[in-house]
Tab-separated table of C-alpha atoms in Angstrom:
chain	number	residue	atom	x	y	z
A	1	UNK	CA	-51.423	-5.452	57.026
A	2	UNK	CA	-52.175	-7.833	54.658
A	3	UNK	CA	-52.536	-4.661	51.909
A	4	UNK	CA	-49.135	-3.207	53.067
A	5	UNK	CA	-47.370	-7.080	52.967
A	6	UNK	CA	-48.567	-7.180	49.311
A	7	UNK	CA	-47.209	-3.607	49.017
A	8	UNK	CA	-43.972	-4.684	50.211
A	9	UNK	CA	-43.783	-7.925	48.405
A	10	UNK	CA	-44.535	-6.041	45.184
A	11	UNK	CA	-41.894	-3.103	45.610
A	12	UNK	CA	-39.187	-5.795	46.621
A	13	UNK	CA	-40.036	-7.581	43.273
A	14	UNK	CA	-39.563	-4.297	41.426
A	15	UNK	CA	-36.810	-3.379	42.831
A	16	UNK	CA	-35.222	-6.903	42.957
A	17	UNK	CA	-36.209	-7.052	38.920
A	18	UNK	CA	-34.725	-3.613	38.725
A	19	UNK	CA	-31.601	-5.042	40.107
A	20	UNK	CA	-31.395	-8.215	37.591
A	21	UNK	CA	-32.199	-5.455	34.549
A	22	UNK	CA	-29.182	-2.984	35.605
A	23	UNK	CA	-26.890	-6.119	36.192
A	24	UNK	CA	-27.622	-7.351	32.656
A	25	UNK	CA	-27.266	-3.797	31.320
A	26	UNK	CA	-23.905	-3.382	32.607
A	27	UNK	CA	-23.206	-6.359	31.535
A	28	UNK	CA	-23.776	-6.008	28.241
A	29	UNK	CA	-22.262	-2.726	28.092
A	30	UNK	CA	-19.818	-1.911	25.646
A	31	UNK	CA	-16.125	-1.419	27.123
A	32	UNK	CA	-13.010	0.249	25.429
A	33	UNK	CA	-9.974	-0.979	25.823
A	34	UNK	CA	-6.484	-0.969	24.280
A	35	UNK	CA	-5.155	-4.076	22.424
A	36	UNK	CA	-2.687	-4.590	24.870
A	37	UNK	CA	-4.426	-4.459	27.674
A	38	UNK	CA	-7.018	-6.623	26.483
A	39	UNK	CA	-4.490	-9.214	25.541
A	40	UNK	CA	-2.896	-9.166	29.566
A	41	UNK	CA	-6.603	-9.474	31.154
A	42	UNK	CA	-7.308	-12.502	28.698
A	43	UNK	CA	-10.123	-10.734	27.197
A	44	UNK	CA	-9.375	-11.915	23.780
A	45	UNK	CA	-6.566	-13.882	21.802
A	46	UNK	CA	-5.257	-12.516	19.047
A	47	UNK	CA	-3.096	-13.686	15.690
A	48	UNK	CA	-1.048	-11.171	13.890
A	49	UNK	CA	0.428	-11.258	10.632
A	50	UNK	CA	2.230	-9.512	7.757
A	51	UNK	CA	0.617	-8.875	4.611
A	52	UNK	CA	3.422	-8.343	2.816
A	53	UNK	CA	3.765	-4.833	2.230
A	54	UNK	CA	6.306	-2.388	4.938
A	55	UNK	CA	3.709	0.364	4.401
A	56	UNK	CA	0.581	1.476	5.095
A	57	UNK	CA	-2.196	-1.616	4.964
A	58	UNK	CA	1.024	-3.853	6.585
A	59	UNK	CA	-0.037	-5.720	9.591
A	60	UNK	CA	-3.111	-8.706	9.366
A	61	UNK	CA	-5.167	-8.856	12.918
A	62	UNK	CA	-7.380	-11.812	13.925
A	63	UNK	CA	-9.038	-11.411	17.000
A	64	UNK	CA	-11.504	-13.513	19.125
A	65	UNK	CA	-13.507	-11.675	22.103
A	66	UNK	CA	-13.578	-14.193	24.966
A	67	UNK	CA	-15.964	-11.537	26.634
A	68	UNK	CA	-20.100	-11.196	26.876
A	69	UNK	CA	-19.680	-7.602	25.946
A	70	UNK	CA	-19.071	-5.566	23.056
A	71	UNK	CA	-15.635	-4.136	22.731
A	72	UNK	CA	-13.867	-1.444	21.057
A	73	UNK	CA	-9.652	-2.503	20.799
A	74	UNK	CA	-7.609	0.543	20.291
A	75	UNK	CA	-4.308	0.121	18.921
A	76	UNK	CA	-2.527	3.522	20.010
A	77	UNK	CA	-0.145	5.468	17.998
A	78	UNK	CA	3.823	4.269	18.985
A	79	UNK	CA	2.422	0.722	18.733
A	80	UNK	CA	4.803	-2.047	16.996
A	81	UNK	CA	4.557	-5.308	15.630
A	82	UNK	CA	7.645	-7.269	15.704
A	83	UNK	CA	8.207	-9.955	12.893
A	84	UNK	CA	9.510	-13.636	13.494
A	85	UNK	CA	12.111	-12.644	11.469
A	86	UNK	CA	15.063	-10.624	13.126
A	87	UNK	CA	16.042	-9.581	9.734
A	88	UNK	CA	12.811	-8.121	8.543
A	89	UNK	CA	11.194	-5.169	9.511
A	90	UNK	CA	9.500	-3.624	12.313
A	91	UNK	CA	6.149	-2.010	11.658
A	92	UNK	CA	4.534	1.231	13.879
A	93	UNK	CA	1.628	2.387	13.792
A	94	UNK	CA	1.413	5.850	13.450
A	95	UNK	CA	-2.463	6.860	13.819
A	96	UNK	CA	-4.509	5.266	16.190
A	97	UNK	CA	-6.555	2.810	14.930
A	98	UNK	CA	-9.623	0.652	16.655
A	99	UNK	CA	-11.081	-3.124	15.994
A	100	UNK	CA	-15.086	-3.331	17.390
A	101	UNK	CA	-16.018	-6.883	18.119
A	102	UNK	CA	-19.567	-8.047	19.406
A	103	UNK	CA	-19.884	-9.900	22.313
A	104	UNK	CA	-17.664	-13.634	21.962
A	105	UNK	CA	-17.129	-12.453	18.322
A	106	UNK	CA	-14.200	-12.972	16.106
A	107	UNK	CA	-12.850	-10.305	13.687
A	108	UNK	CA	-10.494	-9.929	11.203
A	109	UNK	CA	-8.984	-6.285	10.345
A	110	UNK	CA	-5.929	-4.958	8.404
A	111	UNK	CA	-3.900	-2.071	10.175
A	112	UNK	CA	-1.891	0.670	8.680
A	113	UNK	CA	2.138	0.126	10.212
A	114	UNK	CA	4.964	1.639	8.518
A	115	UNK	CA	8.406	0.517	8.259
A	116	UNK	CA	10.790	1.855	10.826
A	117	UNK	CA	13.729	0.232	9.742
A	118	UNK	CA	14.585	0.974	6.122
A	119	UNK	CA	17.612	-1.110	5.374
A	120	UNK	CA	15.861	-4.393	6.930
A	121	UNK	CA	14.197	-6.764	4.722
A	122	UNK	CA	9.979	-6.125	4.007
A	123	UNK	CA	8.139	-8.317	5.613
A	124	UNK	CA	7.146	-11.396	4.233
A	125	UNK	CA	3.303	-12.727	3.558
A	126	UNK	CA	1.685	-14.268	6.670
A	127	UNK	CA	4.812	-14.426	8.903
A	128	UNK	CA	3.905	-14.118	12.720
A	129	UNK	CA	4.495	-10.694	14.522
A	130	UNK	CA	4.058	-9.867	18.390
A	131	UNK	CA	3.035	-6.632	19.670
A	132	UNK	CA	5.217	-4.339	21.062
A	133	UNK	CA	6.065	-0.590	21.699
A	134	UNK	CA	8.380	1.905	20.515
A	135	UNK	CA	11.149	3.472	22.768
A	136	UNK	CA	12.380	6.161	20.281
A	137	UNK	CA	10.637	9.181	21.765
A	138	UNK	CA	11.281	11.082	18.757
A	139	UNK	CA	8.821	8.800	16.691
A	140	UNK	CA	6.704	9.340	19.330
A	141	UNK	CA	6.071	12.603	18.881
A	142	UNK	CA	6.190	12.273	15.092
A	143	UNK	CA	3.054	9.760	15.634
A	144	UNK	CA	1.371	12.770	18.199
A	145	UNK	CA	1.612	15.396	15.068
A	146	UNK	CA	0.758	13.371	12.451
A	147	UNK	CA	-2.492	11.397	13.965
A	148	UNK	CA	-5.453	12.896	12.637
A	149	UNK	CA	-4.758	15.258	10.011
A	150	UNK	CA	-4.779	13.018	6.624
A	151	UNK	CA	-1.327	12.048	5.428
A	152	UNK	CA	-0.745	9.993	2.652
A	153	UNK	CA	0.580	6.743	3.346
A	154	UNK	CA	3.450	7.733	1.584
A	155	UNK	CA	4.509	10.735	3.198
A	156	UNK	CA	3.842	9.177	6.508
A	157	UNK	CA	6.465	6.603	5.552
A	158	UNK	CA	9.084	9.089	4.075
A	159	UNK	CA	8.560	11.030	7.674
A	160	UNK	CA	8.856	7.826	9.731
A	161	UNK	CA	12.397	7.096	8.219
A	162	UNK	CA	13.514	10.614	8.176
A	163	UNK	CA	13.057	10.296	12.145
A	164	UNK	CA	13.984	6.077	12.745
A	165	UNK	CA	16.900	6.147	9.788
A	166	UNK	CA	17.743	9.738	9.230
A	167	UNK	CA	16.580	9.802	5.457
A	168	UNK	CA	16.430	12.774	3.799
A	169	UNK	CA	14.099	15.733	5.020
A	170	UNK	CA	13.507	16.563	1.417
A	171	UNK	CA	12.133	13.324	-0.085
A	172	UNK	CA	8.793	14.976	1.748
A	173	UNK	CA	7.264	17.242	-0.855
A	174	UNK	CA	7.038	20.748	0.083
A	175	UNK	CA	4.620	22.084	-2.525
A	176	UNK	CA	1.186	21.624	-0.296
A	177	UNK	CA	0.926	23.419	3.324
A	178	UNK	CA	0.700	20.038	4.757
A	179	UNK	CA	3.885	19.188	3.106
A	180	UNK	CA	6.078	22.558	4.642
A	181	UNK	CA	4.439	21.746	8.142
A	182	UNK	CA	5.931	18.050	8.099
A	183	UNK	CA	9.150	19.030	7.034
A	184	UNK	CA	8.886	22.019	9.566
A	185	UNK	CA	8.216	20.076	12.290
A	186	UNK	CA	10.560	17.139	11.451
A	187	UNK	CA	13.853	19.642	10.829
A	188	UNK	CA	12.997	20.940	14.487
A	189	UNK	CA	12.644	16.970	15.841
A	190	UNK	CA	15.424	16.159	14.341
A	191	UNK	CA	17.666	18.965	14.732
A	192	UNK	CA	18.021	19.479	11.109
A	193	UNK	CA	17.799	21.892	8.291
A	194	UNK	CA	14.688	21.867	6.193
A	195	UNK	CA	16.377	22.132	2.558
A	196	UNK	CA	15.263	24.348	-0.017
A	197	UNK	CA	14.777	21.767	-2.696
A	198	UNK	CA	12.188	18.202	-2.218
A	199	UNK	CA	13.294	15.196	-4.510
A	200	UNK	CA	11.011	13.013	-5.830
A	201	UNK	CA	11.298	9.323	-5.638
A	202	UNK	CA	10.667	5.866	-6.907
A	203	UNK	CA	10.175	3.058	-4.671
A	204	UNK	CA	11.175	-0.484	-5.577
A	205	UNK	CA	11.127	-3.533	-3.881
A	206	UNK	CA	14.261	-5.983	-4.988
A	207	UNK	CA	13.611	-9.618	-5.384
A	208	UNK	CA	15.291	-9.950	-1.430
A	209	UNK	CA	12.763	-7.970	0.106
A	210	UNK	CA	14.819	-4.769	0.065
A	211	UNK	CA	13.631	-0.956	-0.108
A	212	UNK	CA	15.518	1.190	-3.033
A	213	UNK	CA	14.661	5.275	-3.254
A	214	UNK	CA	15.676	5.931	-6.727
A	215	UNK	CA	15.706	9.960	-7.247
A	216	UNK	CA	13.834	11.109	-10.761
A	217	UNK	CA	13.282	14.524	-9.771
A	218	UNK	CA	14.956	18.029	-7.680
A	219	UNK	CA	12.596	20.932	-7.265
A	220	UNK	CA	12.708	24.179	-5.184
A	221	UNK	CA	12.612	27.890	-4.778
A	222	UNK	CA	15.904	29.601	-6.433
A	223	UNK	CA	15.859	32.887	-4.529
A	224	UNK	CA	18.425	35.179	-5.993
A	225	UNK	CA	18.777	39.101	-5.834
A	226	UNK	CA	18.628	40.822	-9.251
A	227	UNK	CA	20.429	44.596	-10.026
A	228	UNK	CA	17.709	45.209	-12.667
A	229	UNK	CA	20.055	44.303	-15.259
A	230	UNK	CA	20.382	40.174	-14.596
A	231	UNK	CA	20.815	37.674	-17.854
A	232	UNK	CA	20.878	34.347	-15.410
A	233	UNK	CA	21.694	30.918	-16.453
A	234	UNK	CA	21.952	27.782	-14.104
A	235	UNK	CA	24.949	24.799	-14.218
A	236	UNK	CA	24.233	21.513	-12.169
A	237	UNK	CA	27.267	19.699	-11.638
A	238	UNK	CA	28.510	17.092	-9.019
A	239	UNK	CA	30.274	18.477	-6.356
A	240	UNK	CA	34.063	18.633	-7.544
A	241	UNK	CA	32.776	16.508	-10.773
A	242	UNK	CA	31.321	16.927	-14.227
A	243	UNK	CA	28.953	19.482	-15.443
A	244	UNK	CA	25.026	17.275	-15.610
A	245	UNK	CA	22.991	20.601	-17.001
A	246	UNK	CA	23.190	23.643	-17.947
A	247	UNK	CA	20.210	25.677	-18.469
A	248	UNK	CA	18.562	28.516	-21.021
A	249	UNK	CA	19.302	32.428	-20.176
A	250	UNK	CA	16.333	33.994	-18.386
A	251	UNK	CA	16.682	37.259	-17.981
A	252	UNK	CA	15.538	39.793	-15.011
A	253	UNK	CA	14.631	42.907	-15.887
A	254	UNK	CA	13.002	44.168	-12.277
A	255	UNK	CA	15.740	45.509	-9.452
A	256	UNK	CA	14.848	43.169	-5.905
A	257	UNK	CA	14.428	39.911	-4.926
A	258	UNK	CA	13.676	37.319	-7.358
A	259	UNK	CA	12.116	33.920	-6.512
A	260	UNK	CA	11.528	31.347	-9.445
A	261	UNK	CA	11.012	27.570	-9.418
A	262	UNK	CA	13.753	25.509	-10.155
A	263	UNK	CA	12.883	21.899	-11.513
A	264	UNK	CA	15.250	19.230	-12.556
A	265	UNK	CA	15.148	15.407	-13.888
A	266	UNK	CA	17.929	13.504	-11.791
A	267	UNK	CA	16.728	9.893	-12.697
A	268	UNK	CA	19.549	7.477	-13.773
A	269	UNK	CA	21.730	10.149	-12.089
A	270	UNK	CA	24.694	9.003	-9.355
A	271	UNK	CA	23.583	9.601	-5.898
A	272	UNK	CA	25.580	12.278	-4.444
A	273	UNK	CA	26.373	15.643	-3.979
A	274	UNK	CA	25.322	18.310	-6.312
A	275	UNK	CA	25.271	21.893	-6.859
A	276	UNK	CA	23.291	24.294	-8.888
A	277	UNK	CA	25.347	27.404	-9.650
A	278	UNK	CA	23.519	30.514	-10.711
A	279	UNK	CA	25.158	32.592	-13.162
A	280	UNK	CA	25.001	35.877	-14.324
A	281	UNK	CA	27.216	35.483	-17.518
A	282	UNK	CA	30.279	34.597	-16.662
A	283	UNK	CA	30.168	35.635	-12.961
A	284	UNK	CA	28.770	33.354	-10.183
A	285	UNK	CA	25.995	34.635	-8.297
A	286	UNK	CA	24.741	32.083	-6.207
A	287	UNK	CA	25.357	28.509	-5.124
A	288	UNK	CA	22.258	25.557	-4.131
A	289	UNK	CA	23.516	22.880	-3.103
A	290	UNK	CA	21.224	19.491	-2.785
A	291	UNK	CA	21.836	15.676	-2.720
A	292	UNK	CA	20.164	12.845	-4.175
C-alpha cells in the first residue's frame, strides 16, 4: 500500500511538472500577428515617423513588445501610413514586411513605403504618421502582383503612380522581361494600352517638397514593312508644331517586316504630344505617337 502511495505521488508530481513546463513553453512561444492586430490587442506600443523619403526606405517604426512572448509583427501589402499633415503624401506598403521582437523588447525598423499621391508634398523628416489601409482595390491588386518578385524601388514607385495618379505606363522601362510583365499587368489593370515606347525620367524633389518627373530619353521598337528597296529616315515633331529631330537615312534591302531600335534624347523638351514620322524619301510610311 505504501509503495502504491509513493508511486501515485511520484506520478502526480511528474505530471504536474510536465504541465508547468508545457505551460511555460506555451507562454514563451513565438507569436506571429499583424501589426494592426497587435496594436488593437494592446500587445505593443508604436510610434511611426517619416524618414523624409517619399519612396523606398520612408517609414521609421519604433515598437515595444508588451508581452512575455517573442513577436513577429507582419505589415501586409496594402497597409498605408498617413502623415499628420494633410498636404503630405500617404505612403503605401507594396511588399509585405515584418518586424521581429524579443519578449518585452523595443525595436526600431525602417519600412519601404511608396508615395500614392504624386502631386502632394513629400513628408518631412520625423513627421508623425498613423496606420491605415488603402481602399483602392487596384492598388491592392498591384501590391499582390509585385510582392516577392524583386522589383526595384524606382520601378515600384512608377507602378504605384500609374495606378494612384494615372501616370504614364511608359515611365516603366520595357528592356527587361520583368519590366514588360509589369507594363502588361498595369495596362490590363488600368484599362489602358501598353505603349510602344518607354520614357526614362529624372526625378527631382523641389525646395517646396514637390516631385518633378523630367523626361530624359525615349526608346522603343519601330516596326515597319519594307518592299525590299526602302530607304527611310525619321522626322520627330511636336504634334501640330515644329520639327525637333531628323535622323540619317537607313536602307532596308530585305522585303518584309523590319524591326529596329529607336532612341531619342528629349531632355529639356517641352512636355506634350510628339510623333515619329517614318519617311521613305518624301513618302510617309507610318506614324508612331509618344508623349513626354
